[in-house]
Amino acid sequence: MEFKKLSDWGLGLPQSGSLIVAGPCSVESQGQMMRIGNELKDLDVHILRAGIWKPRSRPGSFQGVGLVGLEWLKEASLLTKIPCATEVATPQHVEQALNAGIDILWIGARTTVNPFYVQEIAEALKGIDIPVMVKNPINPDLELWIGSIERLYQVGIRSLMAIHRGFSTFKATTYRNPPMWEIPIELRRRFPTLPVICDPSHIAGNDLLVPEISQKALDLDFNGLMIEVHDVPDKAKSDADQQLTPKQLKSLLSELIYKSSSIKDIDFIIRLDALRSQIDSFDREIINLLAKRMNISKEIGIEKTENDVTFFQMDRWAQLFLDRVKATVEAGLSEQFAKDFIQSIHKESIRQQMEGIKKDTLLTK
Ligand code: PEP
Ligand code: MN
């Protein structure tokens, strides 16, 4: 799939640098939208965001102002000359947003999870040239995220962007929605021309964590940020804890360090190449050592079969697990990495033992 560059979306978006999308979680009133819009127009904000229909987890909470909010959002956008975006979850939302002249639509995390909804939205957009931003599904399922993008692509939409907003979890964590960075990174590996921005507000769940997540996203070369901003966050009708004031956004934007993913300084290139070639050779060594280790696993597999012993023995595994995790942690690596690493080796080892047997019986036949 080939996607349109942000600068070709026809909305005057920048050719390079970080795209900044900002605005309240929800449109609450005409005055609120105007106040926020006016503050944002003096900052480097490229898209004004606001939700009209709010997909809330529990009934009884603020569900958004509905249709009238589209007018307020559009009005703030026209007066500030910042293109606007809102979330759509049904074909009816699409129709109403298009009628109101909204510039960009986005599909929320609770909608991306459902292929039926996404397909209906895609069909409502057939033949219409409007940019669409697709948030990741609330569950960490990359294929589902890609599937939503494909459904929109299939009806002809090329101005597409993905928004990484973290993934729901049952466990209490520092984050409201843990980022699991490896998922958007894999998305970008598979679709290099797809713009991907990060929504640190929904990942954080509180205003304090927003700066650090924003910087991390820029360090990982994301194309921009979507940040929730409210004139009086404490009084916000939705997501009060995570919204920044325009002033907070201003200082965040001035403090962020924008790094370059292309390297120009020649001395730096030489130093980097030297370090990378060491990494390349260590990786080869690790792979060769692992292959040697797995060959021993195969031999053990044959011995175990000949002696009618199961491939897996709990005692040995429990002892080995503790020992290797301890050694890895002592070597300065993280405990989580240590656990994942040894589990992954063990899984492959069992597979190799079984494989060894299959080959062995074939050879003796
Ligand atoms: C939002 O952007 O306000 C929103 C509802 O986000 P998400 O779909 O990521 O939960
Ligand atoms: Mn929100």
Coordinates of C-alpha atoms and ligand atoms in Angstrom, one line a residue:
M1 CA 0.0 0.0 0.0
E2 CA 1.2 3.5 -0.9
F3 CA -0.1 6.4 1.2
K4 CA -0.3 10.2 0.5
K5 CA 2.2 12.4 2.2
L6 CA 0.7 14.7 4.8
S7 CA 1.8 17.7 2.8
D8 CA -0.4 16.3 -0.1
W9 CA -3.5 16.1 2.0
G10 CA -4.6 19.5 0.7
L11 CA -4.8 21.0 4.1
G12 CA -1.5 23.0 4.2
L13 CA 0.1 20.5 6.6
P14 CA 3.9 20.7 6.9
Q15 CA 6.2 18.9 4.5
S16 CA 8.5 17.8 7.3
G17 CA 8.9 18.0 11.1
S18 CA 6.4 16.8 13.6
L19 CA 2.7 17.1 13.0
I20 CA 0.9 18.5 16.1
V21 CA -2.8 17.7 16.6
A22 CA -4.3 19.3 19.7
G23 CA -7.7 20.1 21.2
P24 CA -10.1 19.0 23.8
C25 CA -11.2 15.4 24.4
S26 CA -14.8 16.6 23.8
V27 CA -16.5 19.7 22.5
E28 CA -18.5 21.0 25.5
S29 CA -19.7 24.4 24.4
Q30 CA -19.3 27.0 21.7
G31 CA -17.3 29.3 24.1
Q32 CA -15.0 26.4 25.2
M33 CA -14.1 25.6 21.6
M34 CA -13.4 29.3 20.8
R35 CA -11.3 29.8 23.9
I36 CA -9.2 26.7 23.1
G37 CA -9.0 27.5 19.4
N38 CA -7.8 31.0 20.1
E39 CA -5.0 29.8 22.4
L40 CA -3.9 27.1 20.0
K41 CA -3.7 29.3 17.0
D42 CA -0.6 31.0 18.4
L43 CA 1.2 27.7 18.9
D44 CA 2.5 25.3 16.3
V45 CA -0.7 23.3 16.1
H46 CA -1.6 21.9 12.6
I47 CA -4.9 20.1 13.3
L48 CA -7.6 21.0 15.8
R49 CA -9.1 17.9 17.4
A50 CA -12.3 17.5 19.4
G51 CA -14.8 14.6 20.0
I52 CA -18.5 15.2 19.4
W53 CA -19.8 11.6 20.0
K54 CA -17.9 10.1 22.9
P55 CA -17.5 6.4 23.2
R56 CA -17.5 6.0 27.0
S57 CA -16.8 2.7 28.7
R58 CA -19.7 3.2 31.2
P59 CA -23.2 4.5 30.6
G60 CA -24.2 7.6 32.6
S61 CA -21.0 9.5 31.8
F62 CA -20.8 12.4 29.4
Q63 CA -21.6 11.1 25.9
G64 CA -20.6 14.2 24.0
V65 CA -22.8 17.1 22.8
G66 CA -23.7 15.5 19.5
L67 CA -24.5 17.3 16.2
V68 CA -24.5 20.9 17.4
G69 CA -20.8 20.4 18.5
L70 CA -19.8 19.9 14.8
E71 CA -20.8 23.6 14.1
W72 CA -18.8 24.8 17.1
L73 CA -15.8 22.8 16.0
K74 CA -16.0 24.0 12.4
E75 CA -16.5 27.6 13.5
A76 CA -13.4 27.5 15.8
S77 CA -11.5 25.9 12.9
L78 CA -12.5 28.6 10.4
L79 CA -11.7 31.4 12.7
T80 CA -8.3 30.0 13.7
K81 CA -7.5 28.7 10.2
I82 CA -6.5 25.3 11.7
P83 CA -8.1 22.3 9.9
C84 CA -10.3 20.3 12.2
A85 CA -10.8 16.6 13.0
T86 CA -13.4 14.6 14.9
E87 CA -14.1 11.0 15.7
V88 CA -16.8 9.0 13.7
A89 CA -18.1 5.7 14.7
T90 CA -21.1 5.1 12.4
P91 CA -22.1 5.9 8.8
Q92 CA -24.5 8.5 10.2
H93 CA -21.6 10.3 12.0
V94 CA -19.7 10.3 8.7
E95 CA -22.6 11.9 6.9
Q96 CA -23.1 14.6 9.5
A97 CA -19.3 15.3 9.8
L98 CA -19.0 15.6 6.0
N99 CA -22.1 17.9 5.9
A100 CA -20.5 20.1 8.5
G101 CA -17.3 20.4 6.5
I102 CA -15.1 18.7 9.0
D103 CA -11.6 18.4 7.3
I104 CA -10.4 15.1 8.8
L105 CA -12.1 12.1 10.4
W106 CA -10.7 9.7 12.9
I107 CA -11.8 6.2 13.9
G108 CA -11.5 5.6 17.7
A109 CA -9.9 2.7 19.4
R110 CA -13.3 1.2 20.4
T111 CA -14.4 1.2 16.7
T112 CA -11.2 -0.1 15.2
V113 CA -11.7 -3.3 17.1
N114 CA -14.8 -4.1 15.1
P115 CA -14.4 -5.0 11.4
F116 CA -18.2 -4.6 10.8
Y117 CA -18.2 -1.0 12.0
V118 CA -15.0 -0.1 10.1
Q119 CA -16.4 -1.7 6.9
E120 CA -19.7 0.3 7.3
I121 CA -17.7 3.5 7.8
A122 CA -15.4 2.7 4.8
E123 CA -18.5 2.2 2.6
A124 CA -20.0 5.5 3.7
L125 CA -16.7 7.1 2.5
K126 CA -16.5 5.4 -0.9
G127 CA -15.5 7.9 -3.5
I128 CA -15.0 10.7 -1.0
D129 CA -11.5 12.2 -0.7
I130 CA -11.2 13.0 3.0
P131 CA -8.2 12.2 5.2
V132 CA -8.9 9.5 7.9
M133 CA -6.8 8.8 11.0
V134 CA -7.1 5.3 12.5
K135 CA -6.4 4.8 16.1
N136 CA -5.1 1.4 17.2
P137 CA -7.7 -1.0 18.5
I138 CA -7.9 -1.1 22.3
N139 CA -6.5 -4.6 22.3
P140 CA -2.9 -5.2 21.2
D141 CA -3.8 -6.7 17.8
L142 CA -1.7 -5.4 15.0
E143 CA -3.6 -7.3 12.3
L144 CA -6.9 -5.7 13.3
W145 CA -5.3 -2.2 13.2
I146 CA -3.9 -3.0 9.7
G147 CA -7.3 -4.5 8.7
S148 CA -9.0 -1.2 9.4
I149 CA -6.5 0.7 7.4
E150 CA -6.9 -1.7 4.5
R151 CA -10.7 -1.4 4.6
L152 CA -10.4 2.3 4.1
Y153 CA -7.7 1.9 1.5
Q154 CA -9.9 -0.5 -0.5
V155 CA -12.6 2.2 -0.9
G156 CA -10.0 4.5 -2.4
I157 CA -8.8 6.6 0.6
R158 CA -5.1 7.4 0.4
S159 CA -4.8 10.2 2.9
L160 CA -4.5 7.8 5.8
M161 CA -2.7 8.1 9.1
A162 CA -2.4 5.8 12.1
I163 CA -2.6 7.0 15.7
H164 CA -0.9 5.0 18.4
R165 CA -2.9 5.5 21.7
G166 CA -1.7 2.6 23.7
F167 CA -3.6 -0.7 24.6
S168 CA -6.1 -1.5 27.4
T169 CA -5.0 -3.7 30.2
F170 CA -6.7 -5.1 33.2
K171 CA -3.6 -4.8 35.4
A172 CA -2.8 -1.6 37.2
T173 CA 0.2 0.1 35.4
T174 CA 1.8 3.5 35.4
Y175 CA 0.0 4.1 32.2
R176 CA -3.8 4.3 31.5
N177 CA -3.0 2.4 28.2
P178 CA 0.5 0.9 28.1
P179 CA 2.2 1.9 24.9
M180 CA 3.7 -1.5 23.8
W181 CA 5.9 0.5 21.4
E182 CA 6.9 -2.7 19.5
I183 CA 3.4 -2.7 17.9
P184 CA 3.4 0.7 16.2
I185 CA 7.1 0.1 15.3
E186 CA 6.1 -3.1 13.5
L187 CA 3.3 -1.3 11.8
R188 CA 5.8 1.3 10.5
R189 CA 8.2 -1.5 9.3
R190 CA 5.4 -3.1 7.3
F191 CA 4.0 0.2 5.9
P192 CA 6.9 2.7 5.6
T193 CA 4.9 5.4 3.8
L194 CA 2.0 5.4 6.3
P195 CA 2.3 8.4 8.6
V196 CA 2.0 7.3 12.3
I197 CA 1.6 9.7 15.2
C198 CA 1.4 9.1 18.9
D199 CA -1.4 10.1 21.3
P200 CA 0.5 10.5 24.6
S201 CA -2.7 11.7 26.4
H202 CA -4.6 8.4 26.1
I203 CA -1.4 6.4 26.8
A204 CA -0.6 8.5 30.0
G205 CA -4.1 9.0 31.5
N206 CA -2.6 12.0 33.4
D207 CA -1.0 15.3 32.4
L208 CA 2.3 14.6 34.2
L209 CA 3.3 11.7 32.0
V210 CA 2.4 13.3 28.7
P211 CA 5.9 15.1 28.2
E212 CA 7.9 12.0 28.7
I213 CA 5.8 9.8 26.3
S214 CA 5.8 12.6 23.7
Q215 CA 9.6 12.7 23.8
K216 CA 9.8 9.0 23.5
A217 CA 7.6 9.0 20.5
L218 CA 9.8 11.7 18.8
D219 CA 12.9 9.6 19.7
L220 CA 11.3 6.7 18.0
D221 CA 10.8 8.9 14.9
F222 CA 7.0 9.1 15.0
N223 CA 5.5 11.7 12.6
G224 CA 3.9 13.7 15.2
L225 CA 1.6 13.9 18.3
M226 CA -2.0 14.1 19.1
I227 CA -2.4 15.9 22.5
E228 CA -5.6 16.6 24.5
V229 CA -5.8 20.3 25.5
H230 CA -8.6 21.9 27.5
D231 CA -8.9 25.5 28.8
V232 CA -9.8 24.3 32.3
P233 CA -8.8 20.6 32.5
D234 CA -10.1 20.1 36.0
K235 CA -13.6 20.9 34.8
A236 CA -13.4 18.8 31.6
K237 CA -16.5 16.6 31.1
S238 CA -14.3 13.7 29.8
D239 CA -10.7 12.7 30.4
A240 CA -10.1 15.5 32.9
D241 CA -6.9 14.0 34.4
Q242 CA -5.0 13.8 31.2
Q243 CA -5.7 17.1 29.4
L244 CA -3.1 19.9 29.3
T245 CA -3.8 23.6 29.5
P246 CA -2.8 25.6 26.4
K247 CA 0.1 27.0 28.5
Q248 CA 1.3 23.5 29.4
L249 CA 1.2 22.6 25.7
K250 CA 3.2 25.6 24.8
S251 CA 6.0 24.8 27.2
L252 CA 5.9 21.1 26.2
L253 CA 6.3 22.0 22.5
S254 CA 9.2 24.3 23.3
E255 CA 10.9 21.7 25.5
L256 CA 10.6 18.7 23.1
I257 CA 13.8 17.8 21.4
Y258 CA 13.3 17.1 17.7
K259 CA 15.9 14.6 16.5
S260 CA 16.7 13.7 13.0
S261 CA 16.4 10.2 11.6
S262 CA 18.8 10.9 8.8
I263 CA 22.4 11.3 9.7
K264 CA 24.6 14.0 8.1
D265 CA 27.7 14.5 10.2
I266 CA 30.5 12.4 8.7
D267 CA 32.5 11.7 11.9
F268 CA 29.3 10.6 13.6
I269 CA 28.5 8.3 10.6
I270 CA 31.9 6.7 11.0
R271 CA 31.6 6.2 14.8
L272 CA 28.0 4.8 14.3
D273 CA 29.2 2.4 11.6
A274 CA 32.0 1.1 13.8
L275 CA 29.6 0.5 16.7
R276 CA 27.0 -1.0 14.4
S277 CA 29.5 -3.4 12.8
Q278 CA 30.3 -4.7 16.4
I279 CA 26.6 -5.2 17.0
D280 CA 26.3 -7.1 13.7
S281 CA 29.2 -9.4 14.6
F282 CA 27.9 -10.0 18.1
D283 CA 24.5 -10.8 16.7
R284 CA 26.1 -13.4 14.4
E285 CA 27.9 -14.9 17.3
I286 CA 24.8 -15.1 19.4
I287 CA 22.9 -16.9 16.5
N288 CA 25.8 -19.4 16.0
L289 CA 25.9 -20.1 19.7
L290 CA 22.2 -20.6 19.8
A291 CA 22.4 -23.0 16.8
K292 CA 25.1 -25.0 18.7
R293 CA 23.0 -25.1 21.8
M294 CA 20.0 -26.3 19.8
N295 CA 22.0 -29.1 18.3
I296 CA 22.7 -30.4 21.8
S297 CA 18.9 -30.1 22.5
K298 CA 18.3 -32.4 19.5
E299 CA 20.8 -34.9 20.8
I300 CA 19.1 -34.8 24.2
G301 CA 15.8 -35.4 22.5
I302 CA 17.1 -38.6 20.9
E303 CA 18.5 -39.8 24.2
K304 CA 15.2 -39.0 26.0
T305 CA 13.2 -41.0 23.4
E306 CA 15.5 -44.0 23.6
N307 CA 15.0 -44.0 27.4
D308 CA 11.3 -43.3 27.3
V309 CA 11.6 -40.0 29.1
T310 CA 9.3 -37.0 28.4
F311 CA 10.8 -34.1 26.5
F312 CA 9.7 -31.7 29.2
Q313 CA 10.7 -32.0 32.9
M314 CA 9.2 -29.5 35.2
D315 CA 12.0 -29.7 37.9
R316 CA 14.8 -29.1 35.4
W317 CA 12.9 -26.3 33.7
A318 CA 12.1 -24.6 37.1
Q319 CA 15.7 -24.7 38.2
L320 CA 17.1 -23.7 34.8
F321 CA 14.6 -20.7 34.6
L322 CA 15.7 -19.3 38.0
D323 CA 19.4 -19.8 37.2
R324 CA 19.3 -18.1 33.8
V325 CA 17.1 -15.2 34.9
K326 CA 19.5 -14.6 37.8
A327 CA 22.5 -14.7 35.5
T328 CA 21.0 -12.4 32.9
V329 CA 19.9 -9.9 35.6
E330 CA 23.4 -10.1 37.1
A331 CA 24.8 -9.3 33.7
G332 CA 22.9 -6.0 33.8
L333 CA 19.9 -6.9 31.6
S334 CA 16.3 -6.4 32.7
E335 CA 14.3 -9.1 34.5
Q336 CA 11.5 -9.0 32.0
F337 CA 14.0 -9.4 29.1
A338 CA 15.6 -12.3 31.0
K339 CA 12.3 -14.1 31.4
D340 CA 11.2 -13.6 27.8
F341 CA 14.6 -14.6 26.5
I342 CA 14.9 -17.9 28.5
Q343 CA 11.3 -18.8 27.8
S344 CA 11.8 -18.3 24.1
I345 CA 15.0 -20.4 24.1
H346 CA 13.2 -23.1 26.0
K347 CA 10.3 -23.2 23.6
E348 CA 12.6 -23.5 20.6
S349 CA 14.6 -26.2 22.5
I350 CA 11.6 -28.4 23.0
R351 CA 10.6 -27.9 19.4
Q352 CA 14.1 -28.9 18.3
Q353 CA 14.0 -32.0 20.5
M354 CA 10.8 -33.1 18.9
E355 CA 12.1 -32.2 15.4
G356 CA 15.3 -34.2 16.1
I357 CA 13.2 -37.3 16.8
K358 CA 11.2 -36.9 13.6
K359 CA 14.3 -36.6 11.5
D360 CA 16.0 -39.5 13.4
T361 CA 13.1 -41.9 12.8
L362 CA 12.9 -40.9 9.2
L363 CA 16.7 -41.6 8.8
T364 CA 16.5 -45.1 10.3
K365 CA 13.5 -46.1 8.2
Ligands
PEP1 C1 -10.3 10.4 22.1 O1 -9.4 10.7 21.3 O2 -10.8 11.3 22.8 C2 -10.7 9.0 22.3 C3 -11.9 8.7 22.7 O3 -9.7 8.2 22.1 P1 -9.6 6.6 22.0 O4 -10.4 6.2 20.9 O5 -8.1 6.5 21.7 O6 -10.0 6.1 23.3
MN2 MN -10.2 11.6 25.3

